[in-house]
Short mmCIF file of C-alpha atoms in Angstrom, two decimals:
data_model
loop_
_atom_site.label_atom_id
_atom_site.label_comp_id
_atom_site.label_asym_id
_atom_site.label_seq_id
_atom_site.Cartn_x
_atom_site.Cartn_y
_atom_site.Cartn_z
CA MET K 194 0.00 0.00 0.00
CA LEU K 195 2.75 2.43 0.99
CA MET K 196 4.87 1.56 -2.06
CA SER K 197 1.89 2.09 -4.38
CA ILE K 198 1.26 5.54 -2.88
CA VAL K 199 4.94 6.44 -3.17
CA ALA K 200 5.09 5.20 -6.78
CA ALA K 201 1.96 7.16 -7.65
CA ALA K 202 3.45 10.32 -6.14
CA ALA K 203 6.72 9.82 -8.00
CA ASN K 204 4.96 9.29 -11.35
CA SER K 205 2.38 12.06 -10.92
CA SER K 206 1.98 14.97 -13.31
CA ALA K 207 3.09 17.41 -10.60
CA THR K 208 6.43 15.60 -10.29
CA ALA K 209 6.86 15.58 -14.07
CA THR K 210 6.13 19.32 -14.22
CA TYR K 211 8.66 20.04 -11.48
CA MET K 212 11.34 17.93 -13.19
CA LYS K 213 10.76 19.82 -16.44
CA TYR K 214 11.22 23.09 -14.56
CA ALA K 215 14.27 21.82 -12.68
CA SER K 216 15.93 20.67 -15.91
CA GLN K 217 15.89 24.28 -17.12
CA LEU K 218 17.97 25.27 -14.09
CA SER K 219 20.95 23.13 -15.12
CA GLY K 220 22.19 25.79 -17.53
CA ARG K 221 21.97 28.44 -14.84
CA ASP K 222 23.89 26.23 -12.44
CA LYS K 223 26.65 25.76 -15.02
CA ALA K 224 26.87 29.52 -15.56
CA CYS K 225 27.08 30.16 -11.82
CA ARG K 226 29.68 27.42 -11.41
CA PHE K 227 31.82 28.89 -14.21
CA THR K 228 31.64 32.34 -12.59
CA GLN K 229 32.47 30.90 -9.16
CA TYR K 230 35.54 28.97 -10.28
CA PHE K 231 36.71 31.74 -12.59
CA ALA K 232 36.63 34.17 -9.65
CA ARG K 233 38.54 31.62 -7.58
CA LEU K 234 41.15 31.31 -10.34
CA LEU K 235 41.58 35.08 -10.55
CA ALA K 236 41.93 35.33 -6.78
CA TYR K 237 44.61 32.61 -6.84
CA LEU K 238 46.54 34.31 -9.66
CA VAL K 239 46.45 37.71 -7.92
CA SER K 240 47.57 36.28 -4.56
CA ARG K 241 50.34 34.29 -6.26
CA ARG K 242 51.61 37.36 -8.07
CA ILE K 243 51.65 39.33 -4.82
CA SER K 244 53.57 36.55 -3.04
CA LEU K 245 56.12 36.35 -5.88
CA GLN K 246 56.69 40.10 -5.88
CA GLY K 247 57.05 40.16 -2.12
CA THR K 248 55.37 43.53 -1.84
CA LYS K 249 52.48 44.71 0.29
CA PRO K 250 49.19 44.76 -1.68
CA THR K 251 47.67 48.14 -2.33
CA ALA K 252 44.16 49.21 -1.33
CA SER K 253 42.83 48.69 -4.86
CA VAL K 254 44.22 45.15 -4.93
CA LEU K 255 42.63 44.39 -1.56
CA ASP K 256 39.31 45.71 -2.84
CA TRP K 257 39.67 43.52 -5.92
CA MET K 258 40.39 40.45 -3.78
CA SER K 259 37.37 41.25 -1.58
CA THR K 260 35.17 41.54 -4.66
CA LEU K 261 36.35 38.16 -5.94
CA ALA K 262 35.68 36.56 -2.55
CA LYS K 263 32.17 38.02 -2.44
CA THR K 264 31.56 36.78 -5.99
CA GLN K 265 32.59 33.27 -5.04
CA SER K 266 30.35 33.31 -1.97
CA ALA K 267 27.37 34.72 -3.91
CA MET K 268 27.69 32.16 -6.72
CA SER K 269 28.07 29.32 -4.21
CA THR K 270 24.92 30.38 -2.36
CA THR K 271 23.03 30.79 -5.65
CA ARG K 272 23.99 27.29 -6.75
CA LYS K 273 22.84 25.88 -3.44
CA ILE K 274 19.48 27.59 -3.76
CA LEU K 275 19.05 26.43 -7.36
CA ARG K 276 19.59 22.80 -6.39
CA SER K 277 17.47 23.05 -3.23
CA GLY K 278 14.70 20.82 -4.66
CA LYS K 279 16.91 18.43 -6.58
CA PHE K 280 16.09 15.61 -4.16
CA ILE K 281 12.69 15.24 -5.87
CA ASP K 282 14.45 14.27 -9.11
CA PHE K 283 16.53 11.60 -7.41
CA PHE K 284 13.51 10.34 -5.49
CA HIS K 285 11.70 9.89 -8.80
CA LEU K 286 14.72 8.15 -10.35
CA PHE K 287 15.05 5.89 -7.30
CA ILE K 288 11.42 4.76 -7.56
CA ARG K 289 11.83 4.11 -11.28
CA SER K 290 15.04 2.13 -10.73
CA LEU K 291 13.22 -0.26 -8.39
CA GLY K 292 10.98 -1.43 -11.22
CA GLN K 293 13.66 -1.80 -13.85
CA GLY K 294 14.56 -5.23 -15.17
CA GLY K 295 17.89 -6.59 -16.27
CA ASP K 296 20.81 -7.63 -14.13
CA GLU K 297 19.94 -7.77 -10.41
CA VAL K 298 23.33 -6.57 -9.17
CA GLU K 299 23.42 -3.65 -11.59
CA ARG K 300 19.86 -2.69 -10.67
CA LEU K 301 20.69 -2.84 -6.95
CA LEU K 302 23.77 -0.65 -7.36
CA ASN K 303 21.85 1.81 -9.51
CA SER K 304 19.09 2.02 -6.91
CA GLY K 305 21.69 2.50 -4.16
CA HIS K 306 23.27 5.37 -6.10
CA LYS K 307 19.92 7.10 -6.58
CA LEU K 308 19.01 6.57 -2.91
CA GLY K 309 22.33 8.01 -1.74
CA MET K 310 21.91 11.07 -3.94
CA PHE K 311 18.35 11.50 -2.67
CA VAL K 312 19.56 11.49 0.95
CA PHE K 313 22.43 13.84 0.11
CA MET K 314 20.21 16.34 -1.71
CA LEU K 315 17.49 16.19 0.96
CA ALA K 316 19.95 16.89 3.79
CA ASP K 317 21.70 19.52 1.66
CA THR K 318 18.37 21.27 1.02
CA ALA K 319 17.62 21.27 4.75
CA GLY K 320 21.02 22.82 5.41
CA ILE K 321 20.43 25.49 2.74
CA LEU K 322 17.03 26.40 4.17
CA HIS K 323 18.65 26.69 7.60
CA SER K 324 21.89 28.52 6.85
CA ALA K 325 21.35 30.47 3.62
CA LEU K 326 17.65 31.35 3.79
CA GLY K 327 16.79 30.96 7.47
CA LEU K 328 13.42 29.37 6.64
CA VAL K 329 14.07 26.23 8.69
CA ARG K 330 15.56 26.02 12.17
CA LEU K 331 17.54 22.84 12.73
CA ARG K 332 18.45 21.64 16.21
CA ASP K 333 21.71 20.12 15.00
CA PRO K 334 22.90 21.51 11.63
CA GLN K 335 26.05 19.40 11.83
CA LYS K 336 23.93 16.26 11.89
CA ALA K 337 22.34 17.28 8.59
CA THR K 338 25.83 17.73 7.17
CA ARG K 339 26.87 14.27 8.38
CA VAL K 340 23.75 12.70 6.89
CA ALA K 341 24.44 14.46 3.59
CA MET K 342 28.02 13.17 3.53
CA ARG K 343 26.88 9.61 4.28
CA GLY K 344 24.39 9.78 1.42
CA TRP K 345 27.10 11.14 -0.88
CA TRP K 346 29.49 8.35 0.11
CA LEU K 347 26.77 5.74 -0.48
CA ALA K 348 26.12 7.15 -3.95
CA LEU K 349 29.85 7.29 -4.73
CA VAL K 350 30.54 3.71 -3.57
CA CYS K 351 27.55 2.34 -5.48
CA GLN K 352 28.61 4.17 -8.62
CA LEU K 353 32.19 2.89 -8.35
CA LEU K 354 31.01 -0.68 -7.75
CA ALA K 355 28.61 -0.41 -10.69
CA GLY K 356 31.48 0.70 -12.91
CA VAL K 357 33.68 -2.19 -11.75
CA TYR K 358 30.81 -4.64 -12.24
CA GLN K 359 30.12 -3.37 -15.77
CA LEU K 360 33.82 -3.56 -16.60
CA ARG K 361 33.91 -7.15 -15.34
CA ALA K 362 30.87 -8.00 -17.47
CA LEU K 363 32.58 -6.51 -20.52
CA VAL K 364 35.75 -8.54 -19.86
CA ILE K 365 33.70 -11.74 -19.56
CA ARG K 366 31.81 -10.86 -22.74
CA GLU K 367 35.05 -10.21 -24.59
CA ALA K 368 36.46 -13.58 -23.44
CA ASP K 369 33.29 -15.33 -24.65
CA LEU K 370 33.52 -13.63 -28.03
CA CYS K 371 37.17 -14.60 -28.36
CA ARG K 372 36.32 -18.21 -27.52
CA VAL K 373 33.51 -18.26 -30.08
CA ARG K 374 35.82 -16.72 -32.67
CA ARG K 375 38.44 -19.42 -32.10
CA HIS K 376 35.80 -22.12 -32.53
CA LEU K 377 34.60 -20.49 -35.74
CA GLU K 378 38.17 -20.31 -37.05
CA LYS K 379 38.68 -23.99 -36.25
CA ASP K 380 35.44 -24.88 -37.99
CA ALA K 381 36.45 -22.76 -40.98
CA ASP K 382 39.85 -24.51 -41.13
CA ALA K 383 38.21 -27.91 -40.92
CA MET K 384 35.78 -26.97 -43.68
CA ALA K 385 38.65 -25.72 -45.84
CA ASP K 386 40.50 -29.01 -45.29
CA ARG K 387 37.43 -30.98 -46.34
CA GLU K 388 37.07 -28.84 -49.46
CA CYS K 389 40.72 -29.50 -50.34
CA VAL K 390 40.21 -33.25 -49.93
CA VAL K 391 37.14 -33.14 -52.17
CA GLU K 392 39.02 -31.17 -54.82
CA GLU K 393 41.92 -33.65 -54.71
CA ARG K 394 39.53 -36.53 -55.14
CA GLN K 395 37.89 -34.79 -58.09
CA VAL K 396 41.31 -34.22 -59.67
CA MET K 397 42.20 -37.92 -59.20
CA VAL K 398 38.92 -38.97 -60.77
CA LYS K 399 39.55 -36.69 -63.75
CA LYS K 400 43.07 -38.07 -64.16
CA ARG K 401 41.80 -41.63 -64.14
CA ALA K 402 39.10 -40.75 -66.62
CA ALA K 403 41.70 -39.17 -68.89
#
C-alpha cells in the first residue's frame, strides 16, 4: 500500500512538471559554477603574483580580492538555492530504478546510487534552508551535514562498484567472443581441409578418366 502511494506520487503529473522546470535550471547552475571557479582562479593568480613580488598589496588590490571573494560566496549560495529541490528528481529516479529489469546486481547498485543522492540532496536542502535562507531552524545543523556526507558516500561507492561490475561483465563478454571466434576459425579450417580433400579426389577422378 505504501509503495503504491509512493510510486503514484513519483509518477504524478506534478512531479513531471517540477522535473521539467528543474531541468531548465541546469544551464543556470553551469553559468554560476563557471563564474564561481573563474573568480577563484583570478583570486589565486592575484595572490600568487603578490607573493612572488614580495610587496604589500595596495588598497585597490585588496578591494579587488574582496570583490572576488564576495563573488565566489554569492555564486556558491546561488547554486545551493538552485539545487534546493533536486532531491525530488533523485527520489523519482530511485522509484523508477526499483521497477527496472535486467541484471539484479546492476539494478541494486543503480538504486543505491539514486538513494544516496536523494539522501544527500534532501539533507543539503535542509542545510540550505537553515543557513542560507533561514526558513528552517535545525536543532543540530552538523547532523544534517553528516547525513548528507553519508548519502554522498553511499552514492559514490555504489557508482564505483557499478562501474567495476560493468567492466567485469565486458571482460567476460570479450572472453566469450574470443572463444567463439576461435571455434569459428577452427570450424572454418576444418571446412577448408574438407574442401581440399574433395578437390583432390575430383582431380584424381579426372586423371583416371583421362
